Amino acid sequence: MAKKKATFQEPYPLADKKTGKKCKQAIITLWRTLVEKIKHEVIYDGLFLTSVVAMLQIMAASGHRGVRHTSTELGMETLSKLVELLVELDTQHDSKSRQQTGKKKQAGTMHAEMAQDIKDIQEKQAKLKDLMESIYQTIFLPRFRDTFLDIRLCCAHGFGRCVVLHKATYFDDQYLKYFGWMCNDSSPLVRAAAIQQLVAIYKSAKDDLEPLENFTGRFVGRFLELAKDVEGRVTTEALKLIHLLLSLDILPDSQQVVEMTLPLMHTGDSALLKALVPLLQHRLQHATDDEVAASQTSAKGKKKGKAKAAGDGAQADAEQTPQQSLLRLAKLLQAEAGDAGGDTRDKRLTLCSNVVGAMRDEPSLSNWAAYCDLLLNAEDEDEDVQVMLLHLMGAAAASAVAASSGEIEDDTDGTQVTAAPPTGRLRPGAVHTPLTTSFLWCAQTVTPRKRQRKGKKNTAAEDDSNLQLSAQLGKSLPQLLSRFGADREPLTAVLSLLRQLQLPAAQATLKGQRFGDLLQQLEAVCTKHTDADTLTACGQAWRSLL
């Protein structure tokens, strides 16, 4: 209580919500300009900057939060600027040393001027290091655990820049451990800032990771725990760090680490899913040999795949086909949906929707021929995996159609829409039965009409993918209905695909006998099911054929 009473929290410029950022930027710019102007002589006289640093140290220990915060900001900026100057001196020292070595070889003697220049640079380096150590000891160490959030953030960002700039000094457990400790901070902002600085540190050390081995071994468990943090921003940054550690081959069991993060696919946070995509791709690229062998199950691949698998299995693994990528992804999602518990169908739909939304740039997700090849020809594949493939294809198709068509508006006013019998609009070769006509009537009276309006930012690639989808569905829908029409969940997924069908784009593949087969299969599945949801889906499918 005595400490709280002695702490003053009056408003000060840096804490102002409207002008605080501008004020902070102006002060830092002025301060860095000042240090830049005196960097040649005054900074090394042992008087001016030493006195300024001593003043900042006294202010950083003040009970007034505004004084403490301002001095910490200036102190960390001073430290960053001194590190930049030290990097410049290191470059000059290396250059002078190379020149000295060359002159010794040429003339056989050391030039006095060159030796004096190197000695002067070394003295400047020693003075800068003394000032840096003083700021580290008297400003950073007391304030990185300050009770005020902004001061802790300032310490995290400022010291992180220093570590990245001068690895020779700060790549040591003595300094790096504070970032590991800040990962346990009570504020999610500080935890996220610490992880961001760690990402920058590991990126700067990718060519030589040996100085970070002890630090990584000490805190890697905490890094993995942060992937389950209660705050989304912390989890997102932790996933980026984990992916970087995997790419640097630092984590011991990469497969187990990635599988530990896969439950995050159930979340709807777009930023988190985007950060999870590289880990998911890493898991798919490092699938086991059994998965690679199981992925070669298509009818077209059986005759060629068996001969290839014996001779060049490594090449087949390196050059993944779209079928292999989709099958691995479906197996991974199915395993995750099974582990999650609860309603498996809802879990599958959620997973597929989230993954497709995050991986929309993945080419294999829009390879419609690969989907149909796996669904129609992989007879010995697990049924749950095939259902997951159907849901994955449905989510990808819905995303492609939405991207191509733009905004969709419903004309829903609470009344039923009726129309004349649509028999004249059926394609040649269609089979007209009472059940067919009744379902067409039902589709028009129950389902509200939709008016599609194309968006302004459609691309040629999206339109081409949408056309390919309709063409492939026109070719494969009768077979898909025949194969998956008996069970409710896969049938619902196939019917959702049928609703994505655009008849003008499918005219080349859906005509004559094939269109008649589609109507017959659709009529057949309607007689096999009695639950309201499935029949409603059938009615919507009939509606899409009008």
Short mmCIF file of C-alpha atoms in Angstrom, two decimals, residues 107 161 230 279 343 359 503:
data_model
loop_
_atom_site.label_atom_id
_atom_site.label_comp_id
_atom_site.label_asym_id
_atom_site.label_seq_id
_atom_site.Cartn_x
_atom_site.Cartn_y
_atom_site.Cartn_z
CA ALA A 107 55.83 -3.80 -47.39
CA ARG A 161 16.29 -4.51 -31.74
CA VAL A 230 -5.97 -17.99 -24.16
CA LEU A 279 2.38 -25.72 -40.12
CA ASP A 343 -21.03 -34.04 -33.56
CA MET A 359 -5.61 -22.11 -47.82
CA LEU A 503 -25.83 -25.26 -66.25
#
